[in-house]
Short mmCIF file of C-alpha atoms in Angstrom, two decimals:
data_model
loop_
_atom_site.label_atom_id
_atom_site.label_comp_id
_atom_site.label_asym_id
_atom_site.label_seq_id
_atom_site.Cartn_x
_atom_site.Cartn_y
_atom_site.Cartn_z
CA MET A 11 138.32 84.48 129.29
CA THR A 12 141.10 87.04 129.33
CA THR A 13 142.74 88.59 126.31
CA SER A 14 146.02 86.88 127.05
CA GLN A 15 144.32 83.52 126.89
CA LEU A 16 142.67 84.35 123.60
CA THR A 17 145.91 85.47 121.98
CA ALA A 18 148.36 83.15 123.64
CA PRO A 19 151.35 82.93 121.34
CA SER A 20 151.98 79.62 119.62
CA SER A 21 155.17 80.77 117.94
CA PRO A 22 157.79 83.48 118.23
CA GLY A 23 156.06 85.29 115.43
CA ALA A 24 152.81 85.23 117.34
CA ALA A 25 154.49 86.67 120.39
CA ARG A 26 155.91 89.50 118.34
CA ARG A 27 152.51 90.25 116.83
CA GLN A 28 150.85 90.20 120.21
CA GLY A 29 153.29 92.84 121.38
CA ARG A 30 152.19 95.24 118.62
CA PRO A 31 148.43 95.62 119.20
CA GLY A 32 148.54 99.19 117.90
CA ILE A 33 149.85 98.09 114.51
CA ALA A 34 147.37 95.21 114.44
CA LEU A 35 144.54 97.67 115.08
CA ALA A 36 145.86 99.93 112.30
CA VAL A 37 145.82 97.04 109.81
CA ILE A 38 142.30 96.01 110.84
CA ALA A 39 141.03 99.60 110.72
CA ALA A 40 142.63 100.11 107.30
CA LEU A 41 140.64 97.19 105.93
CA GLN A 42 137.45 98.51 107.44
CA LEU A 43 138.12 101.96 106.02
CA MET A 44 138.69 100.52 102.53
CA VAL A 45 135.53 98.40 102.66
CA VAL A 46 133.23 101.06 104.14
CA LEU A 47 134.78 103.81 102.06
CA ASP A 48 133.89 101.85 98.94
CA THR A 49 130.20 102.22 99.70
CA THR A 50 130.45 105.96 99.00
CA ILE A 51 133.68 106.64 97.06
CA VAL A 52 131.76 105.48 94.00
CA ASN A 53 128.94 107.97 94.63
CA ILE A 54 130.91 111.00 93.46
CA ALA A 55 131.83 109.15 90.27
CA LEU A 56 128.24 108.06 89.55
CA PRO A 57 127.45 110.85 87.04
CA HIS A 58 130.64 109.94 85.15
CA ILE A 59 129.89 106.21 85.29
CA GLN A 60 126.37 106.95 84.07
CA GLY A 61 127.70 108.84 81.06
CA ALA A 62 130.43 106.34 80.22
CA LEU A 63 128.34 103.17 80.54
CA GLU A 64 124.90 104.65 79.69
CA PHE A 65 122.93 103.96 82.87
CA THR A 66 119.56 105.59 83.58
CA THR A 67 119.22 107.39 86.95
CA THR A 68 117.18 104.53 88.41
CA GLN A 69 119.52 101.86 87.07
CA LEU A 70 122.44 103.81 88.48
CA SER A 71 121.40 102.91 92.02
CA TRP A 72 122.37 99.30 91.25
CA VAL A 73 126.03 100.35 91.09
CA VAL A 74 125.64 100.96 94.83
CA ASN A 75 123.17 98.18 95.57
CA ALA A 76 125.08 95.39 93.79
CA TYR A 77 127.88 95.98 96.31
CA THR A 78 125.86 96.54 99.47
CA LEU A 79 123.47 93.64 98.85
CA THR A 80 126.13 90.96 98.46
CA PHE A 81 128.12 92.56 101.26
CA GLY A 82 125.21 92.64 103.68
CA GLY A 83 123.72 89.33 102.60
CA LEU A 84 126.92 87.32 102.96
CA LEU A 85 128.37 89.04 106.04
CA LEU A 86 126.79 86.43 108.28
CA LEU A 87 128.45 83.61 106.35
CA GLY A 88 131.73 85.53 106.39
CA GLY A 89 131.60 85.87 110.16
CA ARG A 90 130.93 82.15 110.52
CA ALA A 91 133.81 81.31 108.17
CA GLY A 92 136.18 83.26 110.42
CA ASP A 93 135.02 81.32 113.47
CA ILE A 94 135.56 77.95 111.76
CA LEU A 95 138.59 78.50 109.50
CA GLY A 96 140.53 81.07 111.51
CA ARG A 97 139.89 84.79 111.39
CA ARG A 98 143.27 85.93 110.12
CA ARG A 99 143.18 83.43 107.26
CA VAL A 100 139.67 84.47 106.24
CA PHE A 101 140.55 88.15 106.71
CA ILE A 102 143.42 87.92 104.21
CA SER A 103 141.33 85.91 101.71
CA GLY A 104 138.61 88.54 101.79
CA VAL A 105 141.09 91.36 101.30
CA LEU A 106 142.61 89.69 98.22
CA LEU A 107 139.20 88.95 96.67
CA PHE A 108 138.07 92.53 97.29
CA THR A 109 141.26 93.83 95.67
CA LEU A 110 140.80 91.64 92.57
CA ALA A 111 137.18 92.74 92.20
CA SER A 112 138.26 96.39 92.43
CA LEU A 113 140.55 95.84 89.46
CA LEU A 114 137.68 94.29 87.48
CA CYS A 115 135.43 97.26 88.31
CA GLY A 116 138.01 99.65 86.92
CA LEU A 117 138.35 97.64 83.72
CA ALA A 118 134.57 97.37 83.08
CA GLN A 119 133.36 98.41 79.61
CA GLU A 120 129.69 97.37 79.86
CA PRO A 121 127.03 97.95 82.55
CA TRP A 122 126.74 94.24 83.39
CA GLN A 123 130.50 94.01 83.87
CA ILE A 124 130.68 96.71 86.51
CA LEU A 125 127.59 95.36 88.29
CA ALA A 126 129.06 91.84 88.40
CA ALA A 127 132.40 93.16 89.64
CA ARG A 128 130.66 95.29 92.28
CA ALA A 129 128.83 92.20 93.50
CA LEU A 130 132.16 90.37 93.72
CA GLN A 131 133.56 93.29 95.70
CA GLY A 132 130.69 92.81 98.12
CA VAL A 133 131.59 89.14 98.52
CA GLY A 134 135.18 90.07 99.38
CA GLY A 135 134.02 92.69 101.85
CA ALA A 136 131.60 90.23 103.45
CA ILE A 137 134.44 87.77 104.02
CA ALA A 138 136.90 90.28 105.48
CA SER A 139 134.81 92.83 107.40
CA PRO A 140 133.17 90.68 110.11
CA THR A 141 136.47 88.97 110.89
CA ALA A 142 138.06 92.41 111.31
CA LEU A 143 135.62 93.37 114.06
CA ALA A 144 135.86 89.94 115.70
CA LEU A 145 139.67 90.14 115.74
CA ILE A 146 139.41 93.21 117.95
CA THR A 147 137.39 91.26 120.52
CA THR A 148 140.16 88.64 120.73
CA THR A 149 143.01 91.17 120.84
CA PHE A 150 141.81 93.70 123.41
CA ARG A 151 140.50 93.07 126.93
CA GLU A 152 136.85 93.95 127.58
CA GLY A 153 136.57 97.30 129.30
CA PRO A 154 138.39 100.61 128.66
CA GLU A 155 141.07 99.00 126.47
CA ARG A 156 138.53 97.43 124.13
CA ASN A 157 136.34 100.52 124.28
CA ARG A 158 139.21 102.63 122.94
CA ALA A 159 139.89 100.11 120.18
CA PHE A 160 136.22 99.97 119.22
CA GLY A 161 136.08 103.76 119.37
CA ILE A 162 138.84 104.00 116.77
CA PHE A 163 137.32 101.22 114.68
CA ALA A 164 133.82 102.73 114.79
CA ALA A 165 135.11 106.23 114.03
CA VAL A 166 136.92 104.84 110.97
CA SER A 167 133.76 102.98 109.92
CA ALA A 168 131.51 105.97 110.43
CA SER A 169 133.79 108.53 108.80
CA GLY A 170 134.68 106.20 105.92
CA ALA A 171 131.47 107.13 104.12
CA ALA A 172 132.28 110.83 104.11
CA ILE A 173 135.99 110.28 103.42
CA GLY A 174 134.98 108.17 100.44
CA LEU A 175 133.07 111.08 98.96
CA LEU A 176 136.11 113.35 99.33
CA ALA A 177 138.53 110.79 97.90
CA GLY A 178 136.11 110.00 95.09
CA GLY A 179 135.97 113.67 94.12
CA MET A 180 139.73 113.98 93.97
CA LEU A 181 140.25 110.81 91.96
CA THR A 182 137.41 111.53 89.52
CA GLU A 183 138.46 115.12 88.84
CA TRP A 184 142.23 114.68 88.81
CA LEU A 185 142.41 111.25 87.15
CA ASP A 186 139.35 109.30 85.97
CA TRP A 187 136.30 107.61 87.48
CA ARG A 188 138.02 104.23 87.15
CA TRP A 189 140.56 105.29 89.77
CA VAL A 190 137.93 105.15 92.52
CA PHE A 191 138.40 101.39 92.07
CA TYR A 192 142.09 101.24 91.19
CA VAL A 193 143.01 103.04 94.42
CA ASN A 194 142.10 99.88 96.34
CA LEU A 195 144.84 97.85 94.68
CA PRO A 196 147.93 99.12 96.58
CA ILE A 197 145.96 99.39 99.83
CA GLY A 198 144.63 95.85 99.59
CA VAL A 199 148.03 94.38 98.75
CA LEU A 200 149.65 96.22 101.68
CA ILE A 201 146.99 95.00 104.14
CA ALA A 202 147.34 91.41 102.92
CA ALA A 203 151.13 91.64 103.35
CA LEU A 204 151.04 93.13 106.88
CA ALA A 205 148.27 90.96 108.31
CA PRO A 206 150.36 87.76 108.70
CA VAL A 207 153.09 89.75 110.44
CA PHE A 208 151.09 91.69 113.02
CA ILE A 209 147.75 89.89 113.48
CA THR A 210 147.62 86.68 115.53
CA GLU A 211 145.53 83.82 114.15
CA SER A 212 142.45 83.10 116.23
CA GLU A 213 141.53 79.73 117.66
CA ARG A 214 139.60 77.64 115.13
CA HIS A 215 136.25 76.19 116.18
CA SER A 216 134.63 73.12 114.72
CA GLY A 217 131.38 73.69 112.89
CA ARG A 218 129.46 73.72 109.63
CA PHE A 219 128.65 76.37 107.06
CA ASP A 220 125.00 77.32 106.78
CA ALA A 221 124.98 77.82 103.01
CA ALA A 222 121.17 77.58 102.81
CA GLY A 223 120.79 80.41 105.29
CA ALA A 224 123.26 82.59 103.42
CA LEU A 225 121.64 82.00 100.03
CA THR A 226 118.04 82.53 101.16
CA SER A 227 118.87 85.71 103.08
CA THR A 228 120.88 87.24 100.23
CA ALA A 229 118.40 86.26 97.50
CA GLY A 230 115.49 87.40 99.64
CA MET A 231 116.92 90.86 100.26
CA ALA A 232 117.94 91.20 96.59
CA SER A 233 114.36 90.38 95.54
CA LEU A 234 112.97 92.91 98.02
CA VAL A 235 115.25 95.69 96.80
CA TYR A 236 114.53 94.81 93.15
CA GLY A 237 110.81 94.96 93.90
CA PHE A 238 111.06 98.54 95.16
CA ILE A 239 113.22 99.68 92.25
CA ARG A 240 110.99 97.92 89.71
CA ALA A 241 107.95 99.59 91.28
CA SER A 242 109.55 103.00 90.79
CA GLU A 243 109.95 102.31 87.06
CA ASP A 244 106.86 100.28 86.15
CA GLY A 245 104.37 100.75 88.99
CA TRP A 246 103.16 98.68 91.91
CA GLY A 247 100.83 96.61 89.74
CA ASP A 248 103.58 95.41 87.39
CA SER A 249 103.81 91.62 87.27
CA LEU A 250 107.57 91.57 87.84
CA THR A 251 107.20 93.95 90.78
CA LEU A 252 104.63 91.70 92.43
CA GLY A 253 106.70 88.63 91.59
CA ALA A 254 109.79 90.16 93.21
CA PHE A 255 107.91 90.93 96.43
CA ALA A 256 106.38 87.44 96.46
CA ALA A 257 109.81 85.87 95.97
CA ALA A 258 111.22 88.03 98.76
CA THR A 259 108.47 86.90 101.13
CA VAL A 260 109.06 83.22 100.34
CA LEU A 261 112.85 83.44 100.54
CA LEU A 262 112.98 85.46 103.76
CA THR A 263 110.44 83.13 105.38
CA ALA A 264 112.57 80.20 104.28
CA PHE A 265 115.58 81.94 105.80
CA VAL A 266 113.93 82.25 109.21
CA LEU A 267 112.74 78.62 109.11
CA THR A 268 116.21 77.48 108.06
CA GLU A 269 117.84 79.33 110.93
CA ARG A 270 115.38 77.85 113.43
CA ARG A 271 116.18 74.30 112.33
CA ALA A 272 119.89 74.54 111.47
CA ARG A 273 122.29 72.93 113.93
CA GLU A 274 124.78 75.75 113.41
CA PRO A 275 122.94 78.72 111.82
CA ILE A 276 124.78 81.74 110.45
CA THR A 277 122.24 83.85 112.36
CA PRO A 278 121.78 82.35 115.82
CA LEU A 279 118.29 83.55 116.71
CA ARG A 280 119.31 83.65 120.37
CA MET A 281 121.30 86.77 119.47
CA PHE A 282 117.95 88.56 119.35
CA ALA A 283 116.94 87.42 122.83
CA ASP A 284 118.78 90.38 124.36
CA ARG A 285 116.48 93.37 123.91
CA ASN A 286 119.31 95.90 123.78
CA ARG A 287 121.13 93.96 121.09
CA SER A 288 117.93 93.51 119.06
CA GLY A 289 117.12 97.18 119.45
CA THR A 290 120.61 98.10 118.31
CA TYR A 291 120.16 96.08 115.11
CA VAL A 292 116.88 97.84 114.32
CA ILE A 293 118.38 101.26 115.02
CA MET A 294 121.43 100.60 112.87
CA MET A 295 119.34 99.30 109.97
CA SER A 296 116.99 102.29 110.08
CA LEU A 297 119.70 104.94 110.31
CA ALA A 298 121.87 103.30 107.66
CA ALA A 299 118.86 103.23 105.35
CA ALA A 300 118.48 106.98 105.74
CA MET A 301 122.22 107.68 105.53
CA PHE A 302 122.84 105.80 102.28
CA GLY A 303 119.92 107.59 100.65
CA MET A 304 121.10 110.97 101.92
CA PHE A 305 124.60 110.55 100.50
CA PHE A 306 123.29 109.31 97.14
CA PHE A 307 120.84 112.15 96.58
CA ILE A 308 122.94 114.98 98.02
CA VAL A 309 125.73 114.00 95.62
CA LEU A 310 123.29 114.29 92.70
CA PHE A 311 121.99 117.63 94.00
CA VAL A 312 125.32 119.37 94.51
CA GLN A 313 126.73 118.16 91.18
CA ASN A 314 123.66 118.43 88.96
CA VAL A 315 121.87 121.44 90.49
CA LEU A 316 124.61 123.42 92.22
CA ASN A 317 127.08 122.49 89.44
CA TYR A 318 129.83 121.43 91.85
CA SER A 319 132.87 119.72 90.39
CA PRO A 320 133.61 116.20 91.71
CA ILE A 321 136.25 117.48 94.13
CA ASP A 322 134.02 120.33 95.34
CA ALA A 323 131.26 117.80 95.93
CA GLY A 324 133.66 115.67 97.95
CA LEU A 325 134.81 118.65 100.02
CA ALA A 326 131.19 119.52 100.71
CA PHE A 327 130.97 116.34 102.81
CA LEU A 328 134.14 116.94 104.83
CA PRO A 329 132.27 118.62 107.74
CA VAL A 330 130.27 115.40 108.11
CA THR A 331 133.49 113.51 108.83
CA VAL A 332 134.52 116.02 111.48
CA MET A 333 131.15 115.74 113.24
CA ILE A 334 131.15 111.94 113.13
CA VAL A 335 134.64 111.65 114.61
CA THR A 336 133.87 114.26 117.29
CA ALA A 337 130.67 112.55 118.38
CA ALA A 338 132.30 109.11 118.30
CA GLY A 339 135.00 110.32 120.69
CA ILE A 340 132.43 111.75 123.10
CA SER A 341 130.25 108.66 123.17
CA SER A 342 133.14 106.19 123.61
CA LYS A 343 134.30 108.06 126.74
CA LEU A 344 130.87 108.52 128.34
CA LEU A 345 129.27 105.18 127.47
CA PRO A 346 130.49 103.44 130.67
CA VAL A 347 128.82 106.19 132.70
CA PHE A 348 125.42 106.48 131.04
CA GLY A 349 124.98 103.28 129.02
CA PRO A 350 123.79 103.05 125.38
CA LYS A 351 120.21 104.34 125.60
CA PRO A 352 120.91 108.11 125.91
CA PHE A 353 123.40 108.10 123.02
CA LEU A 354 121.22 106.01 120.70
CA THR A 355 118.21 108.21 121.45
CA ALA A 356 120.04 111.52 121.07
CA GLY A 357 121.83 110.30 117.95
CA ALA A 358 118.63 109.19 116.25
CA LEU A 359 116.85 112.44 117.14
CA LEU A 360 119.68 114.56 115.73
CA ALA A 361 119.84 112.47 112.57
CA GLY A 362 116.08 112.77 112.16
CA SER A 363 116.22 116.54 112.61
CA GLY A 364 118.86 116.80 109.92
CA MET A 365 116.84 114.64 107.54
CA ALA A 366 113.69 116.69 108.14
CA TRP A 367 115.63 119.88 107.40
CA LEU A 368 116.76 118.41 104.07
CA THR A 369 113.14 118.10 102.92
CA MET A 370 113.21 121.89 102.36
CA ILE A 371 115.62 121.59 99.41
CA ASP A 372 114.54 123.32 96.18
CA PRO A 373 116.35 124.42 92.99
CA GLY A 374 117.19 127.78 94.57
CA SER A 375 118.79 126.26 97.66
CA SER A 376 122.44 126.94 98.41
CA TYR A 377 124.94 124.63 100.05
CA ALA A 378 125.41 126.89 103.09
CA GLY A 379 121.72 127.59 103.48
CA ALA A 380 120.12 124.19 102.91
CA VAL A 381 122.74 121.41 102.88
CA LEU A 382 125.54 122.12 105.37
CA GLY A 383 123.43 122.55 108.51
CA PRO A 384 121.36 119.38 108.03
CA MET A 385 124.46 117.33 107.29
CA LEU A 386 126.20 118.58 110.44
CA LEU A 387 123.21 117.51 112.55
CA PHE A 388 122.98 114.18 110.80
CA GLY A 389 126.72 113.52 111.09
CA PHE A 390 126.89 114.26 114.80
CA GLY A 391 123.90 112.02 115.44
CA MET A 392 125.44 109.16 113.47
CA GLY A 393 128.71 109.56 115.36
CA LEU A 394 126.87 109.06 118.65
CA VAL A 395 125.16 105.96 117.30
CA PHE A 396 128.04 104.14 115.57
CA VAL A 397 130.30 103.60 118.59
CA THR A 398 127.36 102.88 120.87
CA ALA A 399 125.84 100.34 118.50
CA THR A 400 129.17 98.60 117.93
CA LEU A 401 129.87 98.10 121.63
CA THR A 402 126.29 97.13 122.47
CA ALA A 403 126.12 94.52 119.70
CA VAL A 404 129.17 92.57 120.93
CA SER A 405 128.87 93.21 124.67
CA GLY A 406 128.39 90.00 126.66
CA VAL A 407 128.71 87.71 123.62
CA ALA A 408 130.72 84.50 124.04
CA GLN A 409 134.08 84.65 122.27
CA HIS A 410 133.25 81.83 119.85
CA GLU A 411 130.14 83.73 118.67
CA SER A 412 131.75 87.16 118.37
CA GLY A 413 132.01 86.69 114.59
CA ALA A 414 128.26 86.13 114.30
CA ALA A 415 127.44 89.08 116.57
CA SER A 416 129.71 91.51 114.75
CA SER A 417 128.64 90.34 111.30
CA LEU A 418 124.98 90.81 112.26
CA LEU A 419 125.68 94.43 113.10
CA ASN A 420 127.48 95.05 109.80
CA ALA A 421 124.79 93.12 107.92
CA THR A 422 122.00 95.28 109.31
CA GLN A 423 123.94 98.38 108.26
CA MET A 424 124.63 97.23 104.70
CA VAL A 425 121.26 95.57 104.07
CA GLY A 426 119.53 98.56 105.63
CA GLY A 427 121.49 100.84 103.30
CA SER A 428 120.40 98.89 100.22
CA LEU A 429 116.80 98.68 101.32
CA GLY A 430 116.70 102.34 102.31
CA LEU A 431 118.21 103.50 99.03
CA SER A 432 115.69 101.44 97.08
CA ILE A 433 112.77 102.85 99.12
CA LEU A 434 113.98 106.42 98.73
CA MET A 435 114.62 105.80 95.02
CA THR A 436 111.04 104.59 94.61
CA VAL A 437 109.68 107.74 96.28
CA PHE A 438 112.10 109.91 94.29
CA THR A 439 111.08 108.39 90.96
CA THR A 440 107.36 108.67 91.67
CA ALA A 441 107.64 112.31 92.80
CA GLY A 442 109.93 113.10 89.86
CA ARG A 443 107.47 111.59 87.39
CA ASP A 444 104.66 113.75 88.78
CA GLU A 445 106.84 116.87 88.69
CA THR A 446 107.87 116.10 85.11
CA ALA A 447 104.21 116.07 84.12
CA ARG A 448 103.76 119.50 85.75
CA GLN A 449 106.85 120.94 84.04
CA LEU A 450 106.16 119.46 80.60
CA PRO A 451 103.84 122.21 79.21
CA SER A 452 106.39 124.89 80.11
CA PHE A 453 109.20 122.81 78.63
CA LEU A 454 107.38 122.24 75.33
CA ALA A 455 106.56 125.94 75.04
CA GLU A 456 110.02 127.32 75.86
CA SER A 457 112.59 124.66 74.96
CA THR A 458 114.74 124.49 71.84
CA PRO A 459 114.44 121.68 69.27
CA ALA A 460 117.74 120.26 70.50
CA GLN A 461 116.42 120.11 74.08
CA GLN A 462 113.24 118.41 72.91
CA GLU A 463 115.26 115.85 70.96
CA GLN A 464 117.32 115.16 74.09
CA PHE A 465 114.16 114.65 76.15
CA THR A 466 112.77 112.23 73.54
CA ARG A 467 115.98 110.21 73.75
CA THR A 468 116.58 110.23 77.54
CA HIS A 469 113.05 110.86 78.93
CA GLU A 470 114.67 113.29 81.41
CA LEU A 471 114.05 117.04 81.25
CA PRO A 472 117.15 119.23 80.76
CA PRO A 473 117.89 122.22 83.04
CA PRO A 474 116.24 124.34 84.32
CA TRP A 475 113.12 122.14 84.22
CA GLY A 476 115.20 119.09 85.15
CA HIS A 477 116.56 120.88 88.22
CA GLN A 478 113.02 121.37 89.49
CA VAL A 479 112.23 117.71 88.89
CA LEU A 480 115.40 116.55 90.66
CA ALA A 481 114.93 118.85 93.65
CA GLU A 482 111.28 117.91 94.09
CA GLY A 483 112.09 114.21 93.90
CA ILE A 484 114.92 114.53 96.41
CA ALA A 485 112.90 116.58 98.90
CA THR A 486 110.03 114.09 98.77
CA ALA A 487 112.41 111.13 99.12
CA PHE A 488 113.87 112.68 102.26
CA TRP A 489 110.43 112.53 103.88
CA ALA A 490 110.68 108.76 103.54
CA GLY A 491 114.09 109.07 105.21
CA VAL A 492 112.46 110.91 108.11
CA GLY A 493 110.11 107.96 108.55
CA LEU A 494 113.02 105.52 108.63
CA VAL A 495 114.83 107.56 111.27
CA GLY A 496 111.58 107.79 113.22
CA LEU A 497 111.64 104.01 113.61
CA ALA A 498 115.12 104.30 115.13
CA VAL A 499 113.93 106.97 117.56
CA LEU A 500 110.99 104.88 118.73
CA THR A 501 113.21 101.83 119.18
CA ALA A 502 115.74 103.80 121.22
CA LEU A 503 113.01 105.24 123.44
CA PHE A 504 110.90 102.15 124.07
CA VAL A 505 113.15 99.12 123.53
CA MET A 506 116.56 100.09 124.90
CA ARG A 507 117.20 99.87 128.66
CA VAL A 508 119.96 101.20 130.93
CA ARG A 509 121.15 98.09 132.79
CA ALA A 510 123.78 97.68 135.48
CA SER A 511 125.29 94.69 133.64
CA ASP A 512 125.93 96.81 130.53
CA LEU A 513 127.62 99.55 132.55
CA GLU A 514 129.81 96.96 134.28
CA ALA A 515 130.85 95.39 130.95
CA LEU A 516 131.61 98.77 129.38
CA SER A 517 133.72 99.83 132.37
CA GLY A 518 135.57 96.52 132.49
CA THR A 519 134.35 95.53 135.99
CA ALA A 520 132.28 92.56 134.84
CA GLY A 521 133.62 89.09 134.17
CA GLY A 522 134.35 88.33 130.51
CA PRO A 523 132.01 86.10 128.60
CA ALA A 524 132.72 82.48 128.50
CA SER A 525 134.00 80.96 125.34
#
């Protein structure tokens, strides 16, 4: 089906919107930037949130996970809602909910309040984000035109993480940590106002909502993440740890069984029949798991060990954005020539090399000597992967299932990020506990009474002993990140294939998928 058929105007307003695809793409990309940016803009403010609301370091990870878990877990339902109710309508609803939740985050006075509001933010993002990607498939013709649109969209998505760190630094240092949430208010209102003017409503499809699938998948992943974080605090033999893993197993099994039997599942299992699409999901989940952990721990390192201010910490990540955008531009132009396999393989290898380099961090490391180089490698690798994965995930999918295909890709990224951060946090906490035991005799012999009182109260060693503990925990956690990226490398090498049909679709010479 051609693009003109998908966006045939039903009113003069629709015709005017259809004639402004550039503005429509800008509105869609702005939403994606706001949603993705929010996964990391909070990271720079984490030390300030921790001090204001009295989180422990391990508990602090839930400020990130509460958002990414609900986002990733409900993305599939959000994509299905767009297919059934109309993508523009769902898009605007998600934007408004996300904006309201951002306000509540900024107003939070207790830990539970900010965690609940972050979860609500994730719900809003899950409603809006998959419809944003699906709207591109119905606005731009498959081939070079859609490739360019996806290239812009993917570059915005990929660079949003690094941009969020920079923006978070500015807002935290110049204003207050609450402004990392308040900044979403004018942006969200503007997007909601422009969407009805420049985005054409999609055709609505009859269907049902798979609420059981959405609930079991979200609860299952939340239990799995909680199990890893609980294990880092209380050990693998703790009853709640074991109970969380058992609940995750039951819920995720129920999810698969539900999807097999549902008449209209939120996760059509036939999506995994295509080996390249399945491989793309695994690669995206693995690399996102490593990326979220890298951002979280590098922020702690540069602020707590290198004593960077919030804005300096944000600027430290700016080169990552440049590398991501550069690599995204290269891959979007060359994909029709070489297909996805070379870019996914090279991207994963570069990301893995950067992660392995980061395992050399110690308290004496400098930004230029131990952080910048690895992040440049990692950023370029991720730039190669993001555009490639986006196009591969939706290539050849029928128009009425584009919401499910796109939401699956986003879901693997967000769920992978939560799972990866929880795994790396578990390794970090275990290594930090062992290093604390090694540093304790020296601390007790050389510390002041005030420092010992602080340790009794917080159970965390102050500098310089605390710097050694933090650096050792981070370096060890990054080895787990290397293992996650290794899974992506193996998948790219042995699962992905260069196929003539993919090259034809990417170059626009193949027939469009049927609706």
